[in-house]
mmCIF file of C-alpha atoms in Angstrom:
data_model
loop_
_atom_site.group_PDB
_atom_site.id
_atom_site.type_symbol
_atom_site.label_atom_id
_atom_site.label_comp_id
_atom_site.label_asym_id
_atom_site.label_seq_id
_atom_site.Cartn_x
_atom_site.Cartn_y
_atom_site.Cartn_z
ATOM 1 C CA UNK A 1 8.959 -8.890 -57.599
ATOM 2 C CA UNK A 2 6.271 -10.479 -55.754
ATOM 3 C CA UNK A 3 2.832 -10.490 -56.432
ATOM 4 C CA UNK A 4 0.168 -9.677 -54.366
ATOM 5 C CA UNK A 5 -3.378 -10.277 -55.904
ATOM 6 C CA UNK A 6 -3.775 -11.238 -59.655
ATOM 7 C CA UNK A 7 -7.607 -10.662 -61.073
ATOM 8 C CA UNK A 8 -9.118 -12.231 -64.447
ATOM 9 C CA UNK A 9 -12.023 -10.184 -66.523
ATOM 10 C CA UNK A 10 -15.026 -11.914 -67.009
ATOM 11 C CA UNK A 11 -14.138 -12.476 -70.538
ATOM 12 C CA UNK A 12 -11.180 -14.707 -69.154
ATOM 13 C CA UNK A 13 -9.226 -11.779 -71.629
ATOM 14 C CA UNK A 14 -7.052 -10.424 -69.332
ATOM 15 C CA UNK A 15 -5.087 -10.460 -66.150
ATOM 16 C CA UNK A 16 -4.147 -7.386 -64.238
ATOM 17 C CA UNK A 17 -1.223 -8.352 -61.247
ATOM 18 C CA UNK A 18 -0.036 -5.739 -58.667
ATOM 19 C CA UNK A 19 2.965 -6.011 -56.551
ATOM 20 C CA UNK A 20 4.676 -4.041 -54.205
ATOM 21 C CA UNK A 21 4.968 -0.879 -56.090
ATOM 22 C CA UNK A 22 2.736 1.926 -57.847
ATOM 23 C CA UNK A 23 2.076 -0.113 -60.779
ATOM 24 C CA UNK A 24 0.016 -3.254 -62.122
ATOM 25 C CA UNK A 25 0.725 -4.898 -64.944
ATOM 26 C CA UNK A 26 -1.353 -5.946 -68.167
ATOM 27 C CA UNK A 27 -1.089 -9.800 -69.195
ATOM 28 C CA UNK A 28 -3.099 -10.994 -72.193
ATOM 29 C CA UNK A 29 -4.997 -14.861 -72.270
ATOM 30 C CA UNK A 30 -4.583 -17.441 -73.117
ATOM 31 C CA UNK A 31 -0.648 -16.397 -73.893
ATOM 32 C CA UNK A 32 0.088 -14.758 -70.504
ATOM 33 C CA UNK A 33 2.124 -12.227 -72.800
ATOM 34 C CA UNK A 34 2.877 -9.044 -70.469
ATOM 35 C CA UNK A 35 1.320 -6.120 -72.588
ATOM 36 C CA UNK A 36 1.332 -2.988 -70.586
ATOM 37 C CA UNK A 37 1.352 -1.777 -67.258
ATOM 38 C CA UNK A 38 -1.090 0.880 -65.387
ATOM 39 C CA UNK A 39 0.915 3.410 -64.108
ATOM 40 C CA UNK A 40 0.028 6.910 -62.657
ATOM 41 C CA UNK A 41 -0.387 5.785 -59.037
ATOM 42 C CA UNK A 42 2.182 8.033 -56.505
ATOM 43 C CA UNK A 43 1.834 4.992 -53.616
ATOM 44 C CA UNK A 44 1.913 1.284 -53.540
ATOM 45 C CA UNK A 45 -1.388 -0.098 -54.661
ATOM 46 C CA UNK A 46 -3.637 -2.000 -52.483
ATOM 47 C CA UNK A 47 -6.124 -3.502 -54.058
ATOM 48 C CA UNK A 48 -6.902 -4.224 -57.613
ATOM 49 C CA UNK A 49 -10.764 -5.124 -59.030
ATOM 50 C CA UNK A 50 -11.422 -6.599 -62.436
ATOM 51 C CA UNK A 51 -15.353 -4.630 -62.907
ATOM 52 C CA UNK A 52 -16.162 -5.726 -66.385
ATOM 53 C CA UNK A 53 -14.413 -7.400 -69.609
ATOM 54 C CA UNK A 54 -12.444 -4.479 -70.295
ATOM 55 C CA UNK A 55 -12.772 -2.444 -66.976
ATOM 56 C CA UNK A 56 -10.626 -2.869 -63.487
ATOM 57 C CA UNK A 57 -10.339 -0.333 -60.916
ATOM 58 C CA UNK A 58 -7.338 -0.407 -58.628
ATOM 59 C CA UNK A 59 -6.945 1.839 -55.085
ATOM 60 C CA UNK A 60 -3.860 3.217 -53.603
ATOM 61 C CA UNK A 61 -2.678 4.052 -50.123
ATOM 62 C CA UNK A 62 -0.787 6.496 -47.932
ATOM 63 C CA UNK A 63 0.005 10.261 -49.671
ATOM 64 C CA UNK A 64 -1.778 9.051 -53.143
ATOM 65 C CA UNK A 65 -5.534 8.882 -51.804
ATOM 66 C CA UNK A 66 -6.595 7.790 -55.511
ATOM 67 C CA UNK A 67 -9.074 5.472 -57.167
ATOM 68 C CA UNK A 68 -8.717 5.158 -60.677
ATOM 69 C CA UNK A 69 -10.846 3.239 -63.634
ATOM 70 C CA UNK A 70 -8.662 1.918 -66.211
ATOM 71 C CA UNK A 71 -9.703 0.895 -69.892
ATOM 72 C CA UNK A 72 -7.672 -2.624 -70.551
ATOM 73 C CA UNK A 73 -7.139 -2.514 -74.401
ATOM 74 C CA UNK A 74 -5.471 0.912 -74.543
ATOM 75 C CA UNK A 75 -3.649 0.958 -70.603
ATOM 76 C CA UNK A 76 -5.534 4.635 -69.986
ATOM 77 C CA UNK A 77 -6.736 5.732 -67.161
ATOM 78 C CA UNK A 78 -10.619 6.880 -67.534
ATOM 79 C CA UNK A 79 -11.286 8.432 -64.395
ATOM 80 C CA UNK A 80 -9.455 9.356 -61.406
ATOM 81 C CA UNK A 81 -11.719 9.671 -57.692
ATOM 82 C CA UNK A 82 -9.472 11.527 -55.480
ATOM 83 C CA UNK A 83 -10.694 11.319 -51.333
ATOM 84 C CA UNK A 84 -8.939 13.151 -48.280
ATOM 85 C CA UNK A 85 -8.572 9.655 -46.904
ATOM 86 C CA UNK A 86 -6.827 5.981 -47.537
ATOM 87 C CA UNK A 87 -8.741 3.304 -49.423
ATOM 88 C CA UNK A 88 -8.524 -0.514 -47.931
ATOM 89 C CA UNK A 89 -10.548 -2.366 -50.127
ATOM 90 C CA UNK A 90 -12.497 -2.987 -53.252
ATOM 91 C CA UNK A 91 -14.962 -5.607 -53.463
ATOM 92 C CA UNK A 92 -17.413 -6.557 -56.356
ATOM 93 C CA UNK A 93 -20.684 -6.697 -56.749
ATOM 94 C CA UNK A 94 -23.929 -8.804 -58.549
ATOM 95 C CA UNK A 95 -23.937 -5.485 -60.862
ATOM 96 C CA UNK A 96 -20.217 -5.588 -62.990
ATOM 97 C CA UNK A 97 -20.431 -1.704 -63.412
ATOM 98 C CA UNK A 98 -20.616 -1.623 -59.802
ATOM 99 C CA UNK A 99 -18.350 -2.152 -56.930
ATOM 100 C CA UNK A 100 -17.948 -1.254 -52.969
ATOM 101 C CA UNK A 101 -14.546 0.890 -51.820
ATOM 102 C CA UNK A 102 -14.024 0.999 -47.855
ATOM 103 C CA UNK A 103 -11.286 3.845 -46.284
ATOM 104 C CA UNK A 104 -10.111 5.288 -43.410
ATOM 105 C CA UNK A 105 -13.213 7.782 -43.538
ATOM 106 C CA UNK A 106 -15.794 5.259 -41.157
ATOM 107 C CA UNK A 107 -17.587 4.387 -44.442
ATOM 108 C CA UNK A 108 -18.530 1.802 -47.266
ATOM 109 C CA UNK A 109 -19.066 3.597 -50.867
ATOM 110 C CA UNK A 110 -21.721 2.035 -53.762
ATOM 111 C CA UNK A 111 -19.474 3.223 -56.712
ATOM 112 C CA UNK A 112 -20.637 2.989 -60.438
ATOM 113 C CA UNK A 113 -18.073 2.682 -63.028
ATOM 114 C CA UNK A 114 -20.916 3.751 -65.781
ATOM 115 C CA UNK A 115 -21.817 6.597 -63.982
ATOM 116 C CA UNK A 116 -18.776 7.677 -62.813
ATOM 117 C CA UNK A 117 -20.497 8.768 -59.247
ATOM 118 C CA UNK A 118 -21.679 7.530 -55.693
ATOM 119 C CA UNK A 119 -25.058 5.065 -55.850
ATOM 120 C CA UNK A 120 -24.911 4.968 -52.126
ATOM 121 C CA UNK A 121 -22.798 5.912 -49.202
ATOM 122 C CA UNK A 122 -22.980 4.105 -45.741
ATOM 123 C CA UNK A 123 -21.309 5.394 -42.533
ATOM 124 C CA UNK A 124 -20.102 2.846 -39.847
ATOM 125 C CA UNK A 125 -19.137 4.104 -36.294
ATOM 126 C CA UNK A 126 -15.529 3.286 -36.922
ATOM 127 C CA UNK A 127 -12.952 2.933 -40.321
ATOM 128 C CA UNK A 128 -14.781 0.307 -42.227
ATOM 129 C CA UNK A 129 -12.432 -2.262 -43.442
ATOM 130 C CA UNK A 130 -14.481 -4.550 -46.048
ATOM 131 C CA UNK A 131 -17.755 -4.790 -47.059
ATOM 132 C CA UNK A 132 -19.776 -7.801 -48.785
ATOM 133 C CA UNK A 133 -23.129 -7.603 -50.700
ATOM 134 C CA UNK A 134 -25.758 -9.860 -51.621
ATOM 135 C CA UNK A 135 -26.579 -11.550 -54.902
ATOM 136 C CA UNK A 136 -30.024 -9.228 -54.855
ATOM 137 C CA UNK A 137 -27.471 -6.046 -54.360
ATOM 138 C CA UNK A 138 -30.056 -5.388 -51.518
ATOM 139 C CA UNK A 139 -28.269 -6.302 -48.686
ATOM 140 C CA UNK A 140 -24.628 -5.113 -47.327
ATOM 141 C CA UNK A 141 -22.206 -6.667 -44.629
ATOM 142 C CA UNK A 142 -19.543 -4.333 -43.399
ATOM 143 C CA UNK A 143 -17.154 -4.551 -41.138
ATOM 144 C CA UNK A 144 -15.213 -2.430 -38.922
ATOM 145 C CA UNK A 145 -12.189 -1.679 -37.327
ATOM 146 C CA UNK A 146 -14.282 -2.106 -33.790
ATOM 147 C CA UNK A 147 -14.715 -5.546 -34.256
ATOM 148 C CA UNK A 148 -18.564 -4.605 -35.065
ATOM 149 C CA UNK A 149 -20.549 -5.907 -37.781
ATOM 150 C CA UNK A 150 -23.545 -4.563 -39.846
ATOM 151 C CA UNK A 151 -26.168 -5.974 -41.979
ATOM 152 C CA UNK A 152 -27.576 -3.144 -43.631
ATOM 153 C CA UNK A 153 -30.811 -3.514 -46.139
ATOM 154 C CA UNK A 154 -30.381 -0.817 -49.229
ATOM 155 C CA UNK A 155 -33.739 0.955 -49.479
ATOM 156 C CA UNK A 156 -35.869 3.946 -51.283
ATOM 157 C CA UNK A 157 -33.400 3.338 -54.575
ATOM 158 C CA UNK A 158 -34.370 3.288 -57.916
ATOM 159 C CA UNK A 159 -34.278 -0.363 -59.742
ATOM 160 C CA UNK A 160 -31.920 1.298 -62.074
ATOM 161 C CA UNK A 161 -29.705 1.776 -59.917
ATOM 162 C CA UNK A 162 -28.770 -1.848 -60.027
#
């Protein structure tokens, strides 16, 4: 089928590819051998985000709601975020155990993939619908539905939470 978005781990190890369906498959490098697929999702994915060597997250939409963390070398599923609202994008950050997840909820989310938990949470005054951050992880571009864009300076945080 087609293919949507292909990613590549840091490591240059792997490459996770999503389609048009619920799934994303599991391609090994340099022999671009297909060795698994992630499956679990109930909706089409949307967006797929290679975090570290052996870490991607991918988002679903519609009736799914989910977020889940995969592990590459055994295909399982390490943690599963359920929200009461749609995900539209993942994007990464300076910090690989970090990334930024925008939905239909008027905010941008700080996720850590160590942590398992919210770093920081910033609400727009419509849907956000993609987010950028610095190289410093200080500073955060979002984007909204409105047509309105922010440039928001991330303050009063521990260093260790970079």
């Amino acid at each position: 089928g087609k293919i949507k978005k292909v990613v590549v781990t840091p490591d240059h190890k792997w490459v996770v590819s999503m389609g048009e369906k619920d799934i994303a498959e599991l391609w090994a490098l340099p022999s671009l051998a297909c060795v698994g697929q992630l499956t679990g999702h109930l909706a089409p994915l949307v967006d797929i985000l290679a975090v570290e060597n052996d870490l991607v997250v991918t988002i679903t939409e519609a009736v799914d709601h989910t977020l889940r963390l995969w592990r590459l070398s055994t295909a399982q599923c390490l943690y599963e975020l359920r929200t009461g609202s749609y995900f539209t994008a993942l994007t990464a950050t300076p910090f690989q155990h970090q990334f930024l997840f925008t939905g239909g909820d008027d905010a941008i989310t700080l996720w850590d993939a160590h942590r398992r938990e919210t770093v920081a949470r910033f609400v727009g005054e419509s849907p956000v619908l993609s987010g950028a951050i610095s190289s410093s992880g200080r500073r955060l571009m979002i984007g909204e539905v409105s047509g309105g864009i922010h440039l928001l300076e991330i303050t009063g945080m521990p260093d260790d939470a970079f």
